[in-house]
CSV table of C-alpha atoms in Angstrom, one decimal:
chain,number,residue,atom,x,y,z
V,1,MET,CA,-158.7,78.0,-29.3
V,2,ARG,CA,-156.2,75.9,-31.2
V,3,PRO,CA,-158.3,72.6,-31.0
V,4,VAL,CA,-161.3,74.6,-32.3
V,5,LEU,CA,-159.3,76.0,-35.2
V,6,SER,CA,-157.9,72.5,-36.0
V,7,ALA,CA,-161.5,71.1,-36.1
V,8,LEU,CA,-162.6,73.8,-38.5
V,9,ILE,CA,-159.6,73.3,-40.8
V,10,ALA,CA,-160.3,69.5,-40.9
V,11,LEU,CA,-164.0,70.2,-41.6
V,12,LEU,CA,-163.2,72.5,-44.5
V,13,ALA,CA,-160.7,70.0,-45.9
V,14,LEU,CA,-163.2,67.2,-45.8
V,15,SER,CA,-165.9,69.3,-47.3
V,16,ALA,CA,-163.8,70.2,-50.4
V,17,CYS,CA,-165.1,67.2,-52.5
V,18,VAL,CA,-167.8,65.1,-51.0
V,19,ARG,CA,-170.3,62.8,-52.7
V,20,ARG,CA,-173.9,63.0,-51.8
V,21,PHE,CA,-175.5,60.1,-50.0
V,22,GLU,CA,-178.0,58.1,-52.0
V,23,GLU,CA,-180.6,55.9,-50.3
V,24,PRO,CA,-181.2,52.4,-51.5
V,25,ARG,CA,-184.5,51.7,-53.4
V,26,LEU,CA,-187.6,50.7,-51.5
V,27,ASP,CA,-187.3,47.2,-53.0
V,28,GLU,CA,-183.7,46.7,-51.9
V,29,PRO,CA,-182.8,45.4,-48.4
V,30,HIS,CA,-182.5,48.4,-46.1
V,31,ALA,CA,-182.9,49.7,-42.5
V,32,ILE,CA,-184.3,53.1,-41.6
V,33,VAL,CA,-182.2,55.5,-39.5
V,34,LYS,CA,-183.7,58.6,-38.0
V,35,VAL,CA,-180.8,61.1,-37.9
V,36,ARG,CA,-181.5,63.5,-35.1
V,37,VAL,CA,-179.3,66.5,-34.4
V,38,VAL,CA,-179.8,68.4,-31.2
V,39,HIS,CA,-178.2,71.8,-30.4
V,40,HIS,CA,-178.2,72.6,-26.7
V,41,ASP,CA,-176.1,75.7,-27.2
V,42,SER,CA,-175.7,78.2,-30.0
V,43,PRO,CA,-172.5,80.1,-29.3
V,44,GLY,CA,-172.4,81.9,-32.7
V,45,PRO,CA,-174.8,83.6,-35.2
V,46,GLN,CA,-173.9,81.3,-38.1
V,47,LEU,CA,-173.8,77.5,-38.3
V,48,SER,CA,-172.0,75.0,-40.5
V,49,GLU,CA,-173.3,71.5,-40.0
V,50,ASP,CA,-171.8,68.4,-41.6
V,51,VAL,CA,-173.3,64.8,-41.4
V,52,ARG,CA,-171.6,61.9,-43.1
V,53,TRP,CA,-172.5,58.2,-43.7
V,54,ASN,CA,-169.0,56.8,-44.4
V,55,GLU,CA,-167.7,59.2,-47.1
V,56,TYR,CA,-171.1,60.4,-48.2
V,57,ALA,CA,-172.7,63.7,-47.2
V,58,VAL,CA,-176.2,63.3,-45.6
V,59,ALA,CA,-178.3,66.5,-45.9
V,60,VAL,CA,-180.2,67.4,-42.7
V,61,PRO,CA,-182.7,70.3,-42.4
V,62,GLU,CA,-181.9,73.5,-40.6
V,63,PRO,CA,-182.4,73.2,-36.8
V,64,MET,CA,-185.9,74.2,-35.7
V,65,SER,CA,-186.2,77.2,-33.4
V,66,GLY,CA,-186.5,76.8,-29.7
V,67,GLN,CA,-184.2,75.4,-27.0
V,68,PRO,CA,-182.8,72.9,-27.6
V,69,ARG,CA,-182.9,73.3,-31.4
V,70,GLU,CA,-183.5,70.1,-33.2
V,71,SER,CA,-183.4,68.7,-36.8
V,72,LEU,CA,-184.6,65.3,-37.9
V,73,ARG,CA,-184.4,63.3,-41.1
V,74,ALA,CA,-185.3,59.6,-41.7
V,75,VAL,CA,-183.1,57.9,-44.3
V,76,ARG,CA,-182.9,54.4,-45.7
V,77,VAL,CA,-179.4,52.8,-45.4
V,78,ARG,CA,-178.0,49.5,-46.6
V,79,PRO,CA,-177.3,46.7,-44.1
V,80,GLU,CA,-173.6,47.1,-44.1
V,81,LEU,CA,-171.0,48.3,-41.7
V,82,ALA,CA,-170.9,52.1,-41.7
V,83,HIS,CA,-169.6,55.1,-39.7
V,84,TRP,CA,-171.7,58.1,-38.9
V,85,ALA,CA,-169.7,61.3,-38.4
V,86,PHE,CA,-171.0,64.7,-37.3
V,87,ALA,CA,-169.3,68.1,-37.2
V,88,THR,CA,-170.7,71.4,-36.0
V,89,THR,CA,-169.1,74.8,-36.4
V,90,TYR,CA,-170.6,78.0,-35.0
V,91,PHE,CA,-168.9,81.1,-36.3
V,92,HIS,CA,-169.2,84.8,-37.1
V,93,THR,CA,-167.5,87.0,-39.7
V,94,VAL,CA,-165.4,90.1,-39.3
V,95,THR,CA,-164.6,92.5,-42.2
V,96,ARG,CA,-161.4,94.6,-42.1
V,97,MET,CA,-159.2,96.5,-44.5
V,98,GLU,CA,-155.7,95.1,-45.1
V,99,MET,CA,-152.7,96.6,-46.8
V,100,ARG,CA,-151.3,94.3,-49.5
V,101,ILE,CA,-148.3,94.6,-51.8
V,102,GLU,CA,-148.9,93.5,-55.4
V,103,TYR,CA,-146.4,93.5,-58.2
V,104,ARG,CA,-146.8,94.8,-61.7
V,105,THR,CA,-144.5,94.1,-64.7
V,106,GLU,CA,-142.8,97.2,-66.1
V,107,GLN,CA,-140.5,97.6,-69.1
V,108,TYR,CA,-137.6,100.1,-69.0
V,109,ALA,CA,-134.8,101.1,-71.3
V,110,CYS,CA,-131.6,99.3,-70.4
V,111,GLY,CA,-129.1,100.2,-73.1
V,112,THR,CA,-128.9,99.6,-76.9
V,113,GLU,CA,-128.5,96.6,-79.1
V,114,THR,CA,-127.1,96.3,-82.7
V,115,THR,CA,-128.4,93.9,-85.3
V,116,GLY,CA,-127.1,93.1,-88.7
V,117,PHE,CA,-123.6,93.7,-90.2
V,118,GLY,CA,-121.9,96.6,-92.1
V,119,ALA,CA,-124.2,98.9,-94.0
V,120,THR,CA,-127.2,96.9,-93.0
V,121,SER,CA,-126.6,97.1,-89.3
V,122,SER,CA,-128.9,99.1,-87.1
V,123,THR,CA,-129.0,100.1,-83.5
V,124,ARG,CA,-132.1,100.2,-81.3
V,125,THR,CA,-133.0,100.6,-77.7
V,126,ARG,CA,-133.0,97.5,-75.6
V,127,TYR,CA,-135.8,97.0,-73.1
V,128,CYS,CA,-135.7,95.0,-69.9
V,129,THR,CA,-138.6,94.0,-67.5
V,130,ARG,CA,-138.8,94.4,-63.8
V,131,GLN,CA,-141.4,93.8,-61.0
V,132,VAL,CA,-142.5,97.0,-59.4
V,133,PRO,CA,-144.2,96.8,-56.0
V,134,GLU,CA,-147.5,98.6,-55.4
V,135,GLN,CA,-149.4,99.0,-52.2
V,136,ARG,CA,-153.2,98.9,-52.1
V,137,TRP,CA,-156.0,98.4,-49.5
V,138,VAL,CA,-158.3,95.4,-49.9
V,139,GLN,CA,-161.3,94.3,-47.9
V,140,VAL,CA,-160.8,91.0,-46.1
V,141,THR,CA,-163.5,88.9,-44.4
V,142,ASP,CA,-162.3,86.6,-41.6
V,143,ARG,CA,-164.3,83.7,-40.3
V,144,ILE,CA,-164.1,83.5,-36.5
V,145,VAL,CA,-165.0,80.2,-34.9
V,146,ASP,CA,-167.1,80.6,-31.8
V,147,GLY,CA,-167.5,76.9,-31.1
V,148,ALA,CA,-166.9,73.6,-32.9
V,149,CYS,CA,-167.1,69.8,-32.1
V,150,ARG,CA,-166.9,66.5,-34.0
V,151,ALA,CA,-168.1,63.0,-33.0
V,152,GLY,CA,-168.9,59.7,-34.6
V,153,VAL,CA,-170.2,56.2,-34.1
V,154,ALA,CA,-169.9,52.9,-36.0
V,155,HIS,CA,-173.1,51.2,-37.0
V,156,GLN,CA,-174.0,47.7,-38.5
V,157,PRO,CA,-177.7,48.0,-39.3
V,158,ILE,CA,-180.0,45.1,-39.7
V,159,ALA,CA,-182.3,45.0,-42.8
V,160,GLY,CA,-185.9,45.7,-41.7
V,161,ALA,CA,-184.9,47.4,-38.4
V,162,MET,CA,-185.3,51.0,-37.3
V,163,TYR,CA,-182.7,53.1,-35.6
V,164,VAL,CA,-182.1,56.5,-34.0
V,165,VAL,CA,-178.6,58.0,-34.5
V,166,GLN,CA,-178.6,61.1,-32.3
V,167,TYR,CA,-175.9,63.8,-32.1
V,168,ASP,CA,-176.0,66.3,-29.2
V,169,TYR,CA,-174.0,69.5,-29.4
V,170,PHE,CA,-173.4,71.0,-25.9
V,171,GLY,CA,-170.6,73.5,-26.7
V,172,SER,CA,-167.1,73.8,-28.0
V,173,ASP,CA,-165.4,70.4,-27.9
V,174,ARG,CA,-168.4,69.0,-26.0
V,175,CYS,CA,-170.6,66.8,-28.1
V,176,THR,CA,-171.8,63.2,-28.1
V,177,VAL,CA,-173.3,60.7,-30.6
V,178,GLN,CA,-175.2,57.5,-29.9
V,179,CYS,CA,-176.9,54.8,-31.9
V,180,LEU,CA,-180.1,53.2,-30.6
V,181,ARG,CA,-182.4,50.6,-32.0
V,182,GLN,CA,-186.1,51.7,-31.8
V,183,LEU,CA,-188.6,49.0,-30.9
V,184,GLY,CA,-192.3,49.2,-30.7
V,185,ALA,CA,-193.8,48.2,-27.3
V,186,GLY,CA,-197.1,47.1,-28.7
V,187,ASP,CA,-199.2,49.9,-27.1
V,188,GLY,CA,-198.0,52.6,-29.5
V,189,SER,CA,-195.0,53.6,-27.5
V,190,PHE,CA,-191.3,53.0,-28.1
V,191,ARG,CA,-188.4,51.5,-26.3
V,192,PHE,CA,-184.7,51.8,-27.1
V,193,VAL,CA,-181.8,49.4,-26.9
V,194,PRO,CA,-178.2,50.2,-27.8
V,195,CYS,CA,-177.1,49.2,-31.3
V,196,GLY,CA,-174.8,46.2,-31.4
V,197,ALA,CA,-174.6,42.5,-30.7
V,198,GLY,CA,-177.5,42.6,-28.2
V,199,GLU,CA,-180.1,43.7,-30.7
V,200,PRO,CA,-183.2,41.5,-31.2
V,201,PRO,CA,-183.9,40.2,-34.8
V,202,ALA,CA,-185.4,42.6,-37.2
V,203,GLU,CA,-189.2,42.7,-37.8
V,204,THR,CA,-190.4,41.6,-41.3
V,205,THR,CA,-191.4,45.2,-42.2
V,206,VAL,CA,-190.2,48.7,-41.4
V,207,ALA,CA,-193.0,51.0,-40.3
V,208,GLY,CA,-193.4,54.4,-38.7
V,209,ALA,CA,-190.5,56.1,-40.4
V,210,GLY,CA,-192.3,59.5,-40.4
V,211,GLY,CA,-193.9,61.6,-37.8
V,212,ALA,CA,-192.6,62.9,-34.5
V,213,LEU,CA,-189.8,61.1,-32.7
V,214,PRO,CA,-190.1,60.5,-29.0
V,215,PRO,CA,-187.3,61.8,-26.7
V,216,VAL,CA,-184.4,59.5,-26.3
V,217,PRO,CA,-184.3,58.2,-22.7
V,218,PRO,CA,-182.0,60.2,-20.4
V,219,ALA,CA,-180.0,57.1,-19.7
V,220,TYR,CA,-178.7,57.2,-23.2
V,221,ARG,CA,-178.0,61.0,-23.4
């Protein structure tokens, strides 16, 4: 349970102040990345999903119903070294009543004090302050983590190329992420090669960014 809680705390800390990812313009050098998130397990009723390109947050749609549940978004990225990071947290909430002690400030008479001299002097009551504890019941909502996982991959895209960055969530502390170059086979089908030094040169134009995405070959899952 402790690794799961640690992952959740880290995710919340990273989410505190995050800049939104902005795509390069169509007339700027860019590659297209199809960000695919696949959930093979759903251990909790509520889901928190976090996708980053370097320090920028990339919005992905809610996973579609079915099994496995999938979401897909195509984004333009600049041809520079980057790191894709994914974090998934399934959770549920529990509401309970908790006794808390709060303190209120109270004034009380604590003697007298004299001001002035001779005939002009006067005596008055002196007041002091103290903190008085009070008990009261409050409603507290706890977030209980049912399953969480984080994974990432480095990526150096080539301008004009198309990629698939796929994140698979299998369960608590069980997830993978992979980067693949998507290449057309000439007959309308696709083939995939791992991102990296072995990639072929980019084509002159980027096409086919929309539409359905074929399954990633099992060899890469």
